Coordinates of C-alpha atoms in Angstrom, one line a residue:
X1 CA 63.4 16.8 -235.7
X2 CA 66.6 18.3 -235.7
X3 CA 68.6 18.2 -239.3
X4 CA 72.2 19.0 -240.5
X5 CA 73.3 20.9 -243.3
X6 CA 76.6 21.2 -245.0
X7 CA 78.4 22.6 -248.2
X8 CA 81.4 20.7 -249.4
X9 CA 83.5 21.2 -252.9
X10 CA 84.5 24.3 -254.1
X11 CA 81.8 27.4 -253.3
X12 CA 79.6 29.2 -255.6
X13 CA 77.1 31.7 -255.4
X14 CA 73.8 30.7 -254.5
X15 CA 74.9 28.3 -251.3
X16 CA 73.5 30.8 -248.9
X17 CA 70.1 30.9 -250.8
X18 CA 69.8 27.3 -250.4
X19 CA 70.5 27.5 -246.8
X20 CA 68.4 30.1 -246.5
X21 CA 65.6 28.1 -247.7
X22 CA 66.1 25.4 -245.9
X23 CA 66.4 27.1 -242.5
X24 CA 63.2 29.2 -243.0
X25 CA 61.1 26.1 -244.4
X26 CA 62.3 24.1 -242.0
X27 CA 61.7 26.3 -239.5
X28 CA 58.6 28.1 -239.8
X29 CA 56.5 25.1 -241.6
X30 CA 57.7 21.7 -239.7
X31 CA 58.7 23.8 -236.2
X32 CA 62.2 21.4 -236.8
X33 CA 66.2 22.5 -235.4
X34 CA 68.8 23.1 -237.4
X35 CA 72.7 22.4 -237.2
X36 CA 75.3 24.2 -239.6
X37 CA 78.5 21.4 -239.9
X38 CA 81.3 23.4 -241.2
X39 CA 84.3 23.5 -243.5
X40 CA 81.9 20.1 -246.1
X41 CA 82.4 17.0 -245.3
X42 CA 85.2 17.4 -242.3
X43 CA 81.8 19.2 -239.8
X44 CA 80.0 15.7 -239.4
X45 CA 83.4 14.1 -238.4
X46 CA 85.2 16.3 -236.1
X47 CA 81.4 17.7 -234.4
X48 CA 82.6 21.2 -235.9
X49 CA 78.9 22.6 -235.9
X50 CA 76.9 26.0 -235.2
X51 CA 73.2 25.9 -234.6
X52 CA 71.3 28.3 -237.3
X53 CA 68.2 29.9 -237.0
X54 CA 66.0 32.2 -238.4
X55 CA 68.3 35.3 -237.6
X56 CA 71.7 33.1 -238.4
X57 CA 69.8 33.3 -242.6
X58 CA 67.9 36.7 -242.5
X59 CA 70.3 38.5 -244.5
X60 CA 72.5 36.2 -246.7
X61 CA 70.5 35.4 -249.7
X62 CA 72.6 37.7 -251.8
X63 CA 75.8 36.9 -250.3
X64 CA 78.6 34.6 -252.5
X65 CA 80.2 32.2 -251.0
X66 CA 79.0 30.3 -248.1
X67 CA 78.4 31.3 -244.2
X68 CA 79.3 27.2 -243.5
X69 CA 82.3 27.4 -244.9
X70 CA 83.5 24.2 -247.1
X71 CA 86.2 22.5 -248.0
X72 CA 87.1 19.1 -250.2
X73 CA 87.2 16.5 -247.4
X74 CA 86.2 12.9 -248.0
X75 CA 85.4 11.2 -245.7
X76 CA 86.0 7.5 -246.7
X77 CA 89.6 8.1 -247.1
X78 CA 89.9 8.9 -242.9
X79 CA 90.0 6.1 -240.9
X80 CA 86.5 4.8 -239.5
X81 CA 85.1 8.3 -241.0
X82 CA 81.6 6.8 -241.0
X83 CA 81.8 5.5 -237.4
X84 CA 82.7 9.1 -236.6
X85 CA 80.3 10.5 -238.5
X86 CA 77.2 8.3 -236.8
X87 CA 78.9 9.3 -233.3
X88 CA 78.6 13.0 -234.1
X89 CA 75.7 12.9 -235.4
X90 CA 73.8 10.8 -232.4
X91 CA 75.9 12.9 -230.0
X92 CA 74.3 16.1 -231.7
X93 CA 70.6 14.8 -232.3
X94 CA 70.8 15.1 -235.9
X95 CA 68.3 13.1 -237.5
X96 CA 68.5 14.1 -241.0
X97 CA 71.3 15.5 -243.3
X98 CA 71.4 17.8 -246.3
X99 CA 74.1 18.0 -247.9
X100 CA 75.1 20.7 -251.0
X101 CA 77.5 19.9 -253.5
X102 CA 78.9 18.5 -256.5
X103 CA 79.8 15.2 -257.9
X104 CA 82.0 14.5 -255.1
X105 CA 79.5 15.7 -252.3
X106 CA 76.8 13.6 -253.4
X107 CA 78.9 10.7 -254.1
X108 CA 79.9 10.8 -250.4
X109 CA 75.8 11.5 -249.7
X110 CA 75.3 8.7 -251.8
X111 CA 77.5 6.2 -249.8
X112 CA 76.9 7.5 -246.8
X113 CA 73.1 6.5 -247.6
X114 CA 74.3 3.4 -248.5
X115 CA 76.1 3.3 -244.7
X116 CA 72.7 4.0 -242.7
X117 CA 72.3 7.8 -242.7
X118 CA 69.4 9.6 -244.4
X119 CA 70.7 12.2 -246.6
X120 CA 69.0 14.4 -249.3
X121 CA 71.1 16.1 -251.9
X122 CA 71.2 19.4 -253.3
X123 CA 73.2 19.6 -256.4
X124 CA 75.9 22.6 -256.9
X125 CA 78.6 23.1 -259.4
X126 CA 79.5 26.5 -261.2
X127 CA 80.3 24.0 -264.3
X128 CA 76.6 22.5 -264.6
X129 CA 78.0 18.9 -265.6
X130 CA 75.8 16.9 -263.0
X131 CA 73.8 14.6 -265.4
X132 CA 70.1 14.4 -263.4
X133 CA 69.7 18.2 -263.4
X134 CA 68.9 20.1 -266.3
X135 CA 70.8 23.3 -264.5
X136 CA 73.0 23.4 -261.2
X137 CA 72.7 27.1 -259.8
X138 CA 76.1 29.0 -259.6
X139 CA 76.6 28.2 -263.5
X140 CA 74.7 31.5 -264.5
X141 CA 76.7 33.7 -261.9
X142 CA 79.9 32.3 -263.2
X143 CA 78.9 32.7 -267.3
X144 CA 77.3 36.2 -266.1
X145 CA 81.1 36.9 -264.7
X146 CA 83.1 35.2 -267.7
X147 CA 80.5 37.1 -270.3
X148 CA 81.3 40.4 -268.3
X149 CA 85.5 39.5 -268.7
X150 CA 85.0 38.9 -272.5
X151 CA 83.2 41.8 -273.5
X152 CA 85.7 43.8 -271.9
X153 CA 88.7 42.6 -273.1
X154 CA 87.0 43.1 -276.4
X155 CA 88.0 46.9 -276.2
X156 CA 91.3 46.6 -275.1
X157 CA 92.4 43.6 -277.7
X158 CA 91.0 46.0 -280.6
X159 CA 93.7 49.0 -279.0
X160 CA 95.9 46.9 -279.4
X161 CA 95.2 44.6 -282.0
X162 CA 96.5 41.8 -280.4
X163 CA 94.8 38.6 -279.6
X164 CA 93.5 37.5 -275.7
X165 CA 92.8 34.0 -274.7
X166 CA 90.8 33.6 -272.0
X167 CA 91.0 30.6 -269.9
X168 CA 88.0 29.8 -267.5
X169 CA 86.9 26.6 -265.4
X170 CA 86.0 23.5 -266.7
X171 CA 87.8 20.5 -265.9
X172 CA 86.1 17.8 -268.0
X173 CA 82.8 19.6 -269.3
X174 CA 83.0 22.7 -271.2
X175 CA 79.5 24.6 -270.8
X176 CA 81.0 27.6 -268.9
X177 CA 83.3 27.8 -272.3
X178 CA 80.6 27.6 -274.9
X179 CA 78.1 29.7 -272.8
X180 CA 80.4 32.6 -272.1
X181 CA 82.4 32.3 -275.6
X182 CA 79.0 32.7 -277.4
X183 CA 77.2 35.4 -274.8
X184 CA 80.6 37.2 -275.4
X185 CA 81.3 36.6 -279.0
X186 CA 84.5 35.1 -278.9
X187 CA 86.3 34.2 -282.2
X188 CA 87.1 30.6 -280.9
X189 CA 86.0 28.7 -278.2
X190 CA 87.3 25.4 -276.7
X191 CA 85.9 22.4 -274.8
X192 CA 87.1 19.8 -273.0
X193 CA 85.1 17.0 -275.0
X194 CA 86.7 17.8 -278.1
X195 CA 90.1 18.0 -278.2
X196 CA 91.7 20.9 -280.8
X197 CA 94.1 21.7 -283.5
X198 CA 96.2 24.3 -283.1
X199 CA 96.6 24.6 -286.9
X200 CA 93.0 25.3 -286.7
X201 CA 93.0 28.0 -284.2
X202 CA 95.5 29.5 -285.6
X203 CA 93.5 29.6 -289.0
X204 CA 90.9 31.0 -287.5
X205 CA 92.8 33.7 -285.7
X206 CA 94.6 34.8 -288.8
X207 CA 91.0 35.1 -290.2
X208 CA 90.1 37.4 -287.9
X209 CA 93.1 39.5 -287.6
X210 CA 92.9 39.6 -291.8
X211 CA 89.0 41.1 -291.1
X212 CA 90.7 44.0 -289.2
X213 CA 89.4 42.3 -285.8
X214 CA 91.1 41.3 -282.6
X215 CA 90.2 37.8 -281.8
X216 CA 89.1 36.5 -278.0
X217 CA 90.1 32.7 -277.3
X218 CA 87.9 31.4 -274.9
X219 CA 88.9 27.9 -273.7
X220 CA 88.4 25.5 -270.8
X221 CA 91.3 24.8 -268.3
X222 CA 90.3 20.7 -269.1
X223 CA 90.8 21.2 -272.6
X224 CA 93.4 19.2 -274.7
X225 CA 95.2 19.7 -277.7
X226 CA 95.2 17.0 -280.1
X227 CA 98.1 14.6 -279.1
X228 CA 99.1 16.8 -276.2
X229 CA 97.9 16.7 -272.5
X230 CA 96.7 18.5 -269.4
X231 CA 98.2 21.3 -268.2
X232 CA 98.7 21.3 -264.1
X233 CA 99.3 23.9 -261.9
X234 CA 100.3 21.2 -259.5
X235 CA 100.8 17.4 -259.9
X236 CA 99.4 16.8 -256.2
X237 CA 95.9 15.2 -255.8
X238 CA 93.0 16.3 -253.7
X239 CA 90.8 13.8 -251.3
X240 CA 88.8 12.9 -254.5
X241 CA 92.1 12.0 -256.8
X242 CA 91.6 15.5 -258.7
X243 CA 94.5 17.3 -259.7
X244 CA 95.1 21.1 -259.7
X245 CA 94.7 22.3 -263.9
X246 CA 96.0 25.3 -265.0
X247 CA 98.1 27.0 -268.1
X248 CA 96.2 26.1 -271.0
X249 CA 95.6 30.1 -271.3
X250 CA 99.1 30.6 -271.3
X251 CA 100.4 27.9 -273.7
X252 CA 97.6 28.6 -276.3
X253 CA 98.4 31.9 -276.0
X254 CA 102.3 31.6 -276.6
X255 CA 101.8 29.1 -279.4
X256 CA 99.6 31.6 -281.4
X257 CA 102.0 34.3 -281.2
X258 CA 104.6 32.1 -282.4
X259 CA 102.8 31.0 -285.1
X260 CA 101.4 34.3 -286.0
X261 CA 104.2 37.3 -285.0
X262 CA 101.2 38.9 -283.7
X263 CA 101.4 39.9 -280.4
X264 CA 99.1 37.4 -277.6
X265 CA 98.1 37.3 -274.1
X266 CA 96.1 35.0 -271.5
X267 CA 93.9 36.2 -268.8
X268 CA 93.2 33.8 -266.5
X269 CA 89.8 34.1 -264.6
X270 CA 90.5 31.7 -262.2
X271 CA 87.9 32.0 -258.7
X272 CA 86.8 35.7 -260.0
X273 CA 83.8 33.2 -261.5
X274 CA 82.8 31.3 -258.4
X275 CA 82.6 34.9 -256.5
X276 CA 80.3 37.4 -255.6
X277 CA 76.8 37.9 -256.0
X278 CA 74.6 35.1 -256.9
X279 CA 72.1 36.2 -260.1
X280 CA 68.8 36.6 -260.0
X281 CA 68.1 33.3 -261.7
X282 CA 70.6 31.3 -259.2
X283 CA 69.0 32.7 -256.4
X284 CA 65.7 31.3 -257.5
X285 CA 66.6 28.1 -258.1
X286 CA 68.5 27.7 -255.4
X287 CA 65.9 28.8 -253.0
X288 CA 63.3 26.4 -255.3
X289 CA 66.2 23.7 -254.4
X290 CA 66.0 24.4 -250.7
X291 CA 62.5 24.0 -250.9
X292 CA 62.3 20.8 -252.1
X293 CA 64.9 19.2 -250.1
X294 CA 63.0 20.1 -247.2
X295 CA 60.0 18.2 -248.0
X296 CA 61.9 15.3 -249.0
X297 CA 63.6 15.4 -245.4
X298 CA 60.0 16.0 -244.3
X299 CA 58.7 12.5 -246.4
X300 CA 61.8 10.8 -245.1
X301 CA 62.9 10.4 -249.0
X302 CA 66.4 9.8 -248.1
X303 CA 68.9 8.9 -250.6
X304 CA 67.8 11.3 -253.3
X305 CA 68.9 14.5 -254.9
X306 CA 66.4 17.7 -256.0
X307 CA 66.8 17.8 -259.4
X308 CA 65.8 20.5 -262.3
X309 CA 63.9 19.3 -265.2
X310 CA 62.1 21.5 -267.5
X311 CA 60.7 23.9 -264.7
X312 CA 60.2 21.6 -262.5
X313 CA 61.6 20.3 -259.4
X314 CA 61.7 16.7 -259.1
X315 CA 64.0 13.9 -257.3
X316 CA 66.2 11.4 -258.4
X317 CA 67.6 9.0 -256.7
X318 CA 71.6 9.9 -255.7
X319 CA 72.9 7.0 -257.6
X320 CA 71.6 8.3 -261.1
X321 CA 73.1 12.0 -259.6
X322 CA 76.3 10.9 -259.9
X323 CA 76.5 8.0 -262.5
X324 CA 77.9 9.7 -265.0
X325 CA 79.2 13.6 -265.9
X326 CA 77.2 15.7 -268.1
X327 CA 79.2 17.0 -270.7
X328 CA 79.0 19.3 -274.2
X329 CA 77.2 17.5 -276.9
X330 CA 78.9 17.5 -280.0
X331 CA 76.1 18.9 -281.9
X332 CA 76.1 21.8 -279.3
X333 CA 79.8 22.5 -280.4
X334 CA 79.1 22.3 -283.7
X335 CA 76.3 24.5 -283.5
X336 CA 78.8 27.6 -281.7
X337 CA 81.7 26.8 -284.7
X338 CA 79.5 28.6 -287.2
X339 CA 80.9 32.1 -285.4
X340 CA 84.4 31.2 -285.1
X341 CA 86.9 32.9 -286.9

């Protein structure tokens, strides 16, 4: 058998550990070939492709990023995309596909399913919002990273005594916010699934400047202020209809120092937190993920995603991957609002 396998989205740490997986399992138990598409989604239809062995995965397990390369490419918005992708595939020999992504890379898996072609998914997102999994690997390097930030800026807002807001990813689920905001003690953090009052914040800023403290903001770049919307870095749209978001650090952080006279700034994380080396526990479950998806190829289980739950690794079928996002429960919220201020 000779089987594909692709990363599409944005990276995260913990891509080469799957591939890794994969390629050795594959290898070594079922004797099978394998073929690297490159740059996501755009590999199966332009036949850009490298074959990977053993020696192509010997070393990367701890690298970031991802030796395929990726990019945001969909293929149901190019013309005849799935007739291409069937040709490259049967010119190639690919039997099989595995693809490793988000909501967007499985929903293409998904369809693509749907189309004729077996696919198994492996589900990756740095913001952990994929419903069927009770954990996506790259979350914990990126909370690891925007924990690191926090406690650091912790010193130098107390020099100063001013206050920092910290803006990190999260378009529409907030669970790198809350994870990093409570790991790091942040005086406020906010989601994108409730939207906030800057009255409030700045209540419970004051509160902490009145304590002789320097407060750290943490919020999402999805979140909203009540009555107010999105802030874009760009209004253009990606191959999935996503726009660029960006500046909610910034106007947060100009609002309270209107509001207060005390002096604020914004630091912006940005792709510091889908960098670098994967953590222990990423690299674990993204190998475990590998795995799995291999014996699902093996079982011809097409159609399905290799799922977390409890400590398990189970599948589900791609349709329930993607149905719907998974997002911050308000109890959750409510839980973290206890330290704020």
């Amino acid at each position: 058998m000779r089987v594909g396998v692709l990363t599409g989205g944005g990276d995260c740490p913990g891509l080469n550990a799957v591939i890794r997986a994969v390629v050795r399992k594959g290898v070594e138990v079922h004797g099978w070939e394998f073929v690297g598409f490159r740059n996501g989604w755009q590999g199966p239809l332009t036949g850009e492709s490298k074959p990977l062995g053993l020696r192509d995965v010997e070393d990367i397990l701890t690298r970031g990023g991802t030796i395929l390369r990726s990019s945001r490419t969909n293929p149901y918005k190019v013309e005849g995309g799935v007739e291409k992708i069937k040709a490259v595939l049967a010119d190639q020999g690919v039997d099989a596909l595995i693809a490793i992504g988000g909501e967007d890379t499985l929903g293409v898996a998904k369809r693509l399913t749907d189309d004729g072609i077996g696919v198994v998914g492996v589900p990756k997102t740095i913001d952990n919002d994929l419903g069927a999994t009770d954990y996506t690997f790259g979350f914990d390097t990126a909370v690891s990273i925007a924990t690191e930030a926090i406690d650091r800026l912790h010193t130098t807002a107390e020099s100063h005594h001013r206050a920092l807001v910290v803006e990190v990813m999260g378009r529409h689920a907030g669970w790198i916010a809350l994870h990093s905001g409570l790991a790091g003690g942040a005086s406020v953090i906010l989601v994108p699934e409730r939207h906030f009052s800057v009255e409030q914040v700045v209540s419970w800023v004051e509160r902490r400047f009145e304590k002789e403290y320097a407060p750290i903001i943490v919020v999402a770049e999805g979140a909203l202020p009540e009555g107010g919307e999105e802030k874009l870095l760009t209004g253009e749209k990606d191959a999935f209809g996503h726009v660029r978001l960006g500046g909610i650090g910034t106007w947060l952080a100009d609002e309270i120092a209107a509001r207060t006279g005390k002096e604020s700034r914004a630091v912006v994380l940005g792709h510091v937190q889908r960098g670098g080396t994967p953590t222990a526990y990423d690299r674990v479950l993204a190998t475990r993920f590998g795995l799995h998806a291999v014996d699902a190829v093996a079982d011809g289980d097409f159609g399905v995603m290799v799922a977390l739950k409890g400590t398990d690794i189970v599948r589900v079928k791609l349709s329930e991957a993607t149905a719907e996002l998974k997002t911050v429960p308000v109890e959750r919220y409510e839980e973290a609002e206890v330290f704020f201020g």
